[in-house]
Structures are given as C-alpha cells and as structure tokens.
XYZ file of N, CA and C in Angstrom:
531
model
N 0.833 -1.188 0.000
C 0.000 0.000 0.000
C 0.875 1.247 0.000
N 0.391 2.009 -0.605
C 1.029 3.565 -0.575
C 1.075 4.118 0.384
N 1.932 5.157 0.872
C 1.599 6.074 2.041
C 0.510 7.933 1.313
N -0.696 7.192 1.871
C -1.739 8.303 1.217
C -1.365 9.333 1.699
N -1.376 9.343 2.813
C -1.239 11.253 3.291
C -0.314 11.949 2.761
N 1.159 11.381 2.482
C 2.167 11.389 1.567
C 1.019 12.004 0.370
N 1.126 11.165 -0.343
C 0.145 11.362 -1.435
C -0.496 12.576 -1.658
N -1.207 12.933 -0.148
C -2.490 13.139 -0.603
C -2.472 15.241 -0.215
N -0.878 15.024 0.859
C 0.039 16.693 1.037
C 0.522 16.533 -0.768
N 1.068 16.155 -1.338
C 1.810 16.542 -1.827
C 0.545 16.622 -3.046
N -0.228 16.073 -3.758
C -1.021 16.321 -4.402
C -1.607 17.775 -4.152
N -2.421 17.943 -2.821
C -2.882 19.362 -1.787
C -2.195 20.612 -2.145
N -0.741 20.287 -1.979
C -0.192 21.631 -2.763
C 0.385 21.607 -4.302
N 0.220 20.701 -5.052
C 0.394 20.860 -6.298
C -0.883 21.678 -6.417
N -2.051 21.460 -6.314
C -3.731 22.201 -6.280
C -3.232 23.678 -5.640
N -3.065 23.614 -4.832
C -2.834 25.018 -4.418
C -1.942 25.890 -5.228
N -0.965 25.640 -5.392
C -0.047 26.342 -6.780
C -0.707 26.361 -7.852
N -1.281 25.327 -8.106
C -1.818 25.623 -9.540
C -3.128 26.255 -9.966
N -3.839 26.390 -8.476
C -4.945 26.812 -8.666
C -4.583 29.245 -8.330
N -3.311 29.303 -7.821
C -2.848 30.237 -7.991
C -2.296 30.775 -9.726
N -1.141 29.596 -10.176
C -0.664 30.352 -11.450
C -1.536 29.308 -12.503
N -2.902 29.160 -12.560
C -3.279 28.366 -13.425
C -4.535 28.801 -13.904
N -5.403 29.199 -14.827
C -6.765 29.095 -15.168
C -7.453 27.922 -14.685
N -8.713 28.804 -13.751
C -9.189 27.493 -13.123
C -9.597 26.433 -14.275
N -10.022 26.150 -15.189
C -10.047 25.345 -16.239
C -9.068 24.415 -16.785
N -7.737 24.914 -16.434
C -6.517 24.135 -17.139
C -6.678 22.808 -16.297
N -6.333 21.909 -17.698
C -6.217 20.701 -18.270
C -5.280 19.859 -16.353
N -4.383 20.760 -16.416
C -3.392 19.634 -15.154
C -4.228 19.967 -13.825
N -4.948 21.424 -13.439
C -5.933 21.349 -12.421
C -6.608 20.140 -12.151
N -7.448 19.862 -13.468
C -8.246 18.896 -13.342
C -7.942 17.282 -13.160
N -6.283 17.080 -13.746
C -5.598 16.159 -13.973
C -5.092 16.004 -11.877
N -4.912 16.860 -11.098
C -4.243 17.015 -9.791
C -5.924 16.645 -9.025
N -7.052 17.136 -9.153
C -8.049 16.856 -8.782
C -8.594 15.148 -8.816
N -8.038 14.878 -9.912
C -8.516 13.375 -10.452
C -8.016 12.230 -9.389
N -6.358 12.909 -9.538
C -5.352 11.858 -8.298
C -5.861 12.264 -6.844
N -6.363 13.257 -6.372
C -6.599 13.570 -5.537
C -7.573 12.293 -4.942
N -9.097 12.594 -5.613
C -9.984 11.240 -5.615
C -9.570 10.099 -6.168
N -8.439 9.655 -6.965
C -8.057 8.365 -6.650
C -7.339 7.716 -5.246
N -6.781 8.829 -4.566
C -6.358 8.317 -3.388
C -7.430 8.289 -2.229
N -8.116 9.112 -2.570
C -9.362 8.984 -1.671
C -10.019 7.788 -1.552
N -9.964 7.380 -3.088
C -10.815 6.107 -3.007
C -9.701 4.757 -2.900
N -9.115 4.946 -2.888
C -8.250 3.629 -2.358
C -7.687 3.738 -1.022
N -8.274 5.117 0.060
C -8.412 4.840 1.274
C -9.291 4.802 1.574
N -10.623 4.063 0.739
C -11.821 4.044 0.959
C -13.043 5.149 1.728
N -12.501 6.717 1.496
C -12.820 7.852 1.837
C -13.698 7.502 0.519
N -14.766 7.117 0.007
C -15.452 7.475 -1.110
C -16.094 8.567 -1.350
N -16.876 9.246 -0.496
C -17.504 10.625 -0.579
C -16.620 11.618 -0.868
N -15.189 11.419 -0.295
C -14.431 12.377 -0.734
C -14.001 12.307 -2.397
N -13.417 10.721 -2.275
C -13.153 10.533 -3.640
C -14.253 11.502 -5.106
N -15.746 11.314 -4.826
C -16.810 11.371 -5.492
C -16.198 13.076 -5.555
N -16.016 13.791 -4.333
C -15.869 15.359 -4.220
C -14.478 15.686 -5.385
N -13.599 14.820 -5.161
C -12.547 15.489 -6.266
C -12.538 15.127 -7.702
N -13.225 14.175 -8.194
C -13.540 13.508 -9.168
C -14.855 14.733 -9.854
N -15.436 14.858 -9.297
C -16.350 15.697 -9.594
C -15.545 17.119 -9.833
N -14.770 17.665 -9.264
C -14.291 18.433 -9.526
C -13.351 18.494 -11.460
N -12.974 17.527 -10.831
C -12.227 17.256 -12.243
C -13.052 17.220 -13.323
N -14.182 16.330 -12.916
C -15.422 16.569 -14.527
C -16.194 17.644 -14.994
N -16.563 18.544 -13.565
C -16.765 20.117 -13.883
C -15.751 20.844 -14.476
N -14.275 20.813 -14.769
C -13.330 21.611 -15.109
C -13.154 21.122 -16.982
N -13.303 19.612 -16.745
C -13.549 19.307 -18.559
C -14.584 19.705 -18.990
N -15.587 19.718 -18.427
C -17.164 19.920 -19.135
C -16.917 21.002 -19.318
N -16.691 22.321 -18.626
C -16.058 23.463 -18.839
C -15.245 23.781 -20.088
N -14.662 23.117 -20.288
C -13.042 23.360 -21.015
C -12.941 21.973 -22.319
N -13.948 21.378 -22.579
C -13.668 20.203 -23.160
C -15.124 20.235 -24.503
N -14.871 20.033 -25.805
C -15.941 19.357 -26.410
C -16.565 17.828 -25.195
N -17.731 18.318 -25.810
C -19.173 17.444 -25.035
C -18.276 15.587 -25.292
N -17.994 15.460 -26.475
C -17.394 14.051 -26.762
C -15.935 13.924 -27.004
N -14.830 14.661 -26.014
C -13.945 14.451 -25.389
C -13.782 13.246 -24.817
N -12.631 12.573 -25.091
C -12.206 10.882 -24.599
C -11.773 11.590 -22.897
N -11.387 12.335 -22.563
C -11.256 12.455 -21.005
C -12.727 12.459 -20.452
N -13.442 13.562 -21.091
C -14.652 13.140 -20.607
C -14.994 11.948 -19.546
N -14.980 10.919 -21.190
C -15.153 9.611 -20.411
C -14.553 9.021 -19.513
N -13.151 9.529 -19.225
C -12.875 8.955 -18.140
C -12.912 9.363 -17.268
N -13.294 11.084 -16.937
C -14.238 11.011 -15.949
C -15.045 10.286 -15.493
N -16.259 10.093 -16.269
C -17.313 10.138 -15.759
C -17.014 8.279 -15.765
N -16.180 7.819 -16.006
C -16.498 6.197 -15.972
C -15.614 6.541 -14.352
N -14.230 7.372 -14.235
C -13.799 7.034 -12.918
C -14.920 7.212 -11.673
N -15.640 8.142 -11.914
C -16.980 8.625 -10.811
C -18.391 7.352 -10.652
N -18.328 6.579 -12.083
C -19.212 5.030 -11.715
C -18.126 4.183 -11.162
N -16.806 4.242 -10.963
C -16.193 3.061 -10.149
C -16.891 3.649 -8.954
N -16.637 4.795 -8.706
C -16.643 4.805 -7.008
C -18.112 4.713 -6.526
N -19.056 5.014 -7.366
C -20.426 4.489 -6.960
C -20.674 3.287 -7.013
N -19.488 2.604 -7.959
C -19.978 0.793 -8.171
C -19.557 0.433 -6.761
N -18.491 0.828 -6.090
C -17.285 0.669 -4.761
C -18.489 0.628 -3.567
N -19.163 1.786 -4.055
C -20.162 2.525 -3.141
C -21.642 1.449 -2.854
N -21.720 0.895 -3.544
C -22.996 -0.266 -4.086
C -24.084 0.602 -4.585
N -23.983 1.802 -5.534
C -24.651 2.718 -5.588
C -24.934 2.415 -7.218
N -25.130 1.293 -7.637
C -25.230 0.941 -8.786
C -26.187 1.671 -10.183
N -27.141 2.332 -8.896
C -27.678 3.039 -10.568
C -27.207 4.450 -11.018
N -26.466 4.847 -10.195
C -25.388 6.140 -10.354
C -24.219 5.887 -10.824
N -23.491 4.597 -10.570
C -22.691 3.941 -11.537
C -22.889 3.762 -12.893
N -24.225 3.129 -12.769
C -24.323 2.704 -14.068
C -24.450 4.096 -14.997
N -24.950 4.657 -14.748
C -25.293 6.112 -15.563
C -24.084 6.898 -15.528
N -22.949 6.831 -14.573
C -21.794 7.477 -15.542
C -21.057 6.398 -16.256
N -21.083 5.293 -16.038
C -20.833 4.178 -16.973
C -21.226 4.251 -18.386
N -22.709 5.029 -18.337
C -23.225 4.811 -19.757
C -22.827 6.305 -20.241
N -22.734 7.193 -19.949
C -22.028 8.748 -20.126
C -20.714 8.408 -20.579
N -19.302 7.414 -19.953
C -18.593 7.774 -20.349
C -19.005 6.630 -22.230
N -19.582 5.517 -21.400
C -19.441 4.819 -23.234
C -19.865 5.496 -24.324
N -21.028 6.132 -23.994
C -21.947 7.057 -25.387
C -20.306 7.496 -25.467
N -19.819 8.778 -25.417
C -18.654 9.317 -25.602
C -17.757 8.059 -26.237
N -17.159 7.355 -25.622
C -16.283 6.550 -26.233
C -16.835 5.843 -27.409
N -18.298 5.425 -27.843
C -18.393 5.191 -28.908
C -18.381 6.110 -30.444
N -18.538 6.994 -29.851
C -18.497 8.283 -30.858
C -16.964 8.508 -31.387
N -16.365 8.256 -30.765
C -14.706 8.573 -30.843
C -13.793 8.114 -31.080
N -13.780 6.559 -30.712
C -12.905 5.389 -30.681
C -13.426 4.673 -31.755
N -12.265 4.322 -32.525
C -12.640 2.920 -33.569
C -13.834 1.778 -33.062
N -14.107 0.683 -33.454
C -15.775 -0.207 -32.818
C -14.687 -1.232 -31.803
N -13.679 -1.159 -32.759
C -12.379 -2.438 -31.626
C -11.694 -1.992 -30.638
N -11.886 -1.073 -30.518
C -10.618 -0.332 -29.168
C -10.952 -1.089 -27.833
N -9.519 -1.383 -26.943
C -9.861 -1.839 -26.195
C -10.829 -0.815 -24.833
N -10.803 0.388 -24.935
C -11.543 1.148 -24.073
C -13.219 0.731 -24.306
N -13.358 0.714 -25.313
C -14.755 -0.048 -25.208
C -15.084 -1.434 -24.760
N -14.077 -2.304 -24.323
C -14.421 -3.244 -24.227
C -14.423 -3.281 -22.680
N -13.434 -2.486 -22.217
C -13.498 -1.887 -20.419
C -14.719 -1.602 -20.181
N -14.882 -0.550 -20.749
C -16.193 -0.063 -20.788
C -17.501 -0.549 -20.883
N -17.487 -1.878 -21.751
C -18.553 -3.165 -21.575
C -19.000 -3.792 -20.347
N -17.444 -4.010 -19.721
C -17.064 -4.945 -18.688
C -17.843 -3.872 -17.646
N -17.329 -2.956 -17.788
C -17.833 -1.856 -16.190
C -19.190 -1.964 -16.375
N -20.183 -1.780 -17.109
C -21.559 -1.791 -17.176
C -22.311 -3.373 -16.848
N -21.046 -4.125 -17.863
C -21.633 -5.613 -16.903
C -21.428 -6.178 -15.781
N -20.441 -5.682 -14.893
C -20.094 -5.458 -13.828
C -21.463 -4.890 -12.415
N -21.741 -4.003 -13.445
C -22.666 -3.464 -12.588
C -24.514 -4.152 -12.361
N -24.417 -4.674 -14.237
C -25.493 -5.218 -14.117
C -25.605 -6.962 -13.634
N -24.246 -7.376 -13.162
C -24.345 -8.762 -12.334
C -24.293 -8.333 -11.200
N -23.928 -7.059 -10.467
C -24.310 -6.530 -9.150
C -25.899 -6.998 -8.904
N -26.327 -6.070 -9.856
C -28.170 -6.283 -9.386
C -29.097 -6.768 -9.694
N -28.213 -7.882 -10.409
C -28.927 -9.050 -10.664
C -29.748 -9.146 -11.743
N -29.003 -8.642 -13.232
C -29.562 -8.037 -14.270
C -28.626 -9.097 -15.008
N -28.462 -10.526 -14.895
C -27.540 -11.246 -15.371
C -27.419 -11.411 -16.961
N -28.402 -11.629 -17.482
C -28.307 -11.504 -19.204
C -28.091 -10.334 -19.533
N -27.851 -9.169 -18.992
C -27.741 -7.633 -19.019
C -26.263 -7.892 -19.179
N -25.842 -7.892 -17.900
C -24.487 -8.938 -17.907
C -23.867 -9.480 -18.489
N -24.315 -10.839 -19.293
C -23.834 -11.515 -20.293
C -23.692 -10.898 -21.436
N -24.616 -10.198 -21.849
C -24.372 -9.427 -23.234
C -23.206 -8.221 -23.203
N -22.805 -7.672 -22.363
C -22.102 -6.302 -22.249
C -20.795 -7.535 -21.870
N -20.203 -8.804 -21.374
C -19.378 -9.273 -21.320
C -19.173 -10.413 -22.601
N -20.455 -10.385 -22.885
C -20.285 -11.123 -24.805
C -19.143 -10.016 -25.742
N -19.458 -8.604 -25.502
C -19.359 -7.953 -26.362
C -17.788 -7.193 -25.837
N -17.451 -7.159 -24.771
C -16.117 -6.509 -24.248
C -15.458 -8.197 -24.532
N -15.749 -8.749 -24.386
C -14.890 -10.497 -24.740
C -14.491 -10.504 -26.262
N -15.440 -10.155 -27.115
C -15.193 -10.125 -28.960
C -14.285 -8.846 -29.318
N -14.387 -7.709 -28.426
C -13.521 -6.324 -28.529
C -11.925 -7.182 -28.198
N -11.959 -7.248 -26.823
C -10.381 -7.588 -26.299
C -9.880 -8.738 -27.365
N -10.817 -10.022 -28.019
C -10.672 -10.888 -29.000
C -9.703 -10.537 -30.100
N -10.278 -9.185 -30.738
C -9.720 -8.688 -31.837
C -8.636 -7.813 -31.808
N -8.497 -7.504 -30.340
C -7.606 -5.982 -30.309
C -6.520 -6.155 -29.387
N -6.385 -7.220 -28.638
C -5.677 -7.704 -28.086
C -5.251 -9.572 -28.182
N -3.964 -9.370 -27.376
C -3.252 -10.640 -27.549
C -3.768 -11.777 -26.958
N -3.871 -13.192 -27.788
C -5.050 -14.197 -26.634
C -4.515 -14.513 -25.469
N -3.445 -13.755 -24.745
C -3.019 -14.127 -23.616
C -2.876 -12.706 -22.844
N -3.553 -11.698 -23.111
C -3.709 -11.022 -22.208
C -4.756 -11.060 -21.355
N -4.177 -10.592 -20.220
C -5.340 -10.719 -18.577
C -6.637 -9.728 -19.205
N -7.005 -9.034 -19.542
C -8.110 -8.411 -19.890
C -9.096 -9.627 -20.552
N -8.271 -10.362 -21.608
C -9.080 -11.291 -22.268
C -9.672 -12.176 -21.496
N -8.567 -12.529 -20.940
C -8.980 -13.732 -19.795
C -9.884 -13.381 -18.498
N -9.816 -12.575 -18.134
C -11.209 -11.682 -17.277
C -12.256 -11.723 -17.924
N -12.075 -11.292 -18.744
C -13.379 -11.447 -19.713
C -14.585 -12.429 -20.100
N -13.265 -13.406 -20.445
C -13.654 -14.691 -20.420
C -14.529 -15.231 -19.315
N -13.714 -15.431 -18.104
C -13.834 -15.427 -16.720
C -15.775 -14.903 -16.529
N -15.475 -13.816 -16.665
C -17.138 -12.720 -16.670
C -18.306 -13.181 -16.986
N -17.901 -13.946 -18.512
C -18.611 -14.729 -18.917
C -19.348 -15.948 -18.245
N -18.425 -16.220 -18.209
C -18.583 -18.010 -17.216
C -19.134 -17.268 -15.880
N -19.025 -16.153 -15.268
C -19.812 -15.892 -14.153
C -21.481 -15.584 -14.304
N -21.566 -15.059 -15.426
C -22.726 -14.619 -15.825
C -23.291 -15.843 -16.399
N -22.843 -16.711 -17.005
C -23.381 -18.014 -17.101
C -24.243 -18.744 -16.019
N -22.919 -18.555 -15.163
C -23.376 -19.988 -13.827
C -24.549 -18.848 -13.128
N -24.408 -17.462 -12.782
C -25.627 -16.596 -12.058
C -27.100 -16.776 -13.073
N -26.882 -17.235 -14.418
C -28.333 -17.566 -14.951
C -28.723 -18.709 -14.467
N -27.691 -20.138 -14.110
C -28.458 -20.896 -13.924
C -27.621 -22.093 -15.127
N -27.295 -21.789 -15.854
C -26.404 -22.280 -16.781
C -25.082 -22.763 -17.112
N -25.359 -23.904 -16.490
C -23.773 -24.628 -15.710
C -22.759 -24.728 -16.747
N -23.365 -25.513 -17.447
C -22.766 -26.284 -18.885
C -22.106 -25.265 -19.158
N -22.722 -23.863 -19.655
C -22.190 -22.825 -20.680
C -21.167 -22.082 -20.198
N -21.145 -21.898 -18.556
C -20.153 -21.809 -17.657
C -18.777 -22.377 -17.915
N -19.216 -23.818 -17.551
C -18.072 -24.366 -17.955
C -17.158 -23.925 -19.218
N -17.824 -24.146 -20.741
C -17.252 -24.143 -21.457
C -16.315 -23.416 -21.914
C-alpha cells in the first residue's frame, strides 16, 4: 500500500499552486483533482473521492468538447466509485455517459470499449440483471478478441465474466465451457 497522506500533502499543494498560477479550467488542475480522488478512493474515503472527481469533470465539461475521450474517463472514474459505493444506478449512468462518448470517438475495436462493456456488466451482475451482464461481457470479450493478444489478462477476465454470468443464470454447462 502507498503512504496516502504522503500522497495526498503533496497532491494538496500541487492544487494550491496551480490553482494560484493556473486558469481554473486548465487541463493539469483537473488532472491534480482526479489523483486527488483516486487516493481517496483507495483509502476508501469514497464521498471524498466522489468530491474530487467531480471536480475534475466540472473543469472538462467546462473546457472540453461534449465528446472528449477524457470526458469519459471522468465520468467512468466517478461510476467506479459508486460501483465501490454499491450505488449501482449512479454507476451505471456514468458508466453509460462515459461509453456514449467513447463510442463516438474510438474505432468499434478499441480496447476502451471493451473496459467499458465490462464496467456496465459489472454493474449489471451486481443487481442481478444477469443476461444484461452476459451481453455487455459477450461484447467486451469479442472487442479484447480482436484488439488484443489471446493471452492477455483483460481477455482472460473477460472470459472469466462470462462463465460468471453463465453460472448466475443458472447455466452450468455454458459456464463451464
């Protein structure tokens, strides 16, 4: 584990300097805000996390075309921490904010869409939306297929996802296979 507070001073005054010689809008503000709520949320401070993350997506929305690829990773980093949160239908909806965006932008094979599959099916084997599930891990499984190597861990998660969403229908066999 990291030492957060470490982290989380020295992040504190990068923000403070920059929010002195910087347009509140600039690009690394929002980039110092982002790390900010990633450390938040991997000291499981989530509300805070949600507070700097948010910050960061008000400063792109600001400063960014509407279908900006940061965008999306805003708004997909702000559904982890609601997925973290078990806050699944606030997840899911920046889940689906950042994909609209990433489909507009990214080739149909990129592997960001296929993350991006996974996070929404992720969310919908949370609540028990399992063929919801299966299809959004059908479809991030055929992305990583084509765009990546058959031995990368993404694929094989994927895979994995599958066979979970299988056996939660009820569907042993297909699991297995």
């Amino acid at each position: 584990m990291g030492d957060y507070s470490k982290a989380l001073q020295a992040y504190k005054i990068s923000v403070k300097k920059k929010e002195i010689s910087l347009d509140p809008n600039h690009p690394s503000l929002a980039a110092s805000y982002s790390n900010i709520g990633a450390v938040y949320q991997d000291m499981g401070k989530y509300l805070k996390a949600i507070e700097f993350c948010e910050k960061d997506l008000k400063i792109k929305e600001r400063s960014l075309p509407s279908n900006h690829p940061d965008l999306a990773i805003s708004y997909s980093n702000i559904g982890v921490v609601h997925k973290v949160m078990g806050d699944y239908s606030k997840a899911l909806e920046f889940y689906e904010k950042s994909h609209q965006i990433l489909e507009k932008v990214l080739p149909e094979n990129h592997p960001s869409l296929a993350t991006s599959y996974n996070n929404m099916g992720s969310v919908y084997e949370s609540i028990g939306e399992y063929l919801k599930a299966l299809q959004c891990y059908e479809k991030s499984y055929k992305i990583y297929e084509i765009s990546l190597p058959e031995n990368h861990p993404s694929l094989t998660n994927s895979y994995n996802n599958i066979g979970s969403a299988y056996d939660s229908l009820g569907e042993y066999l297909k699991a297995l296979e």
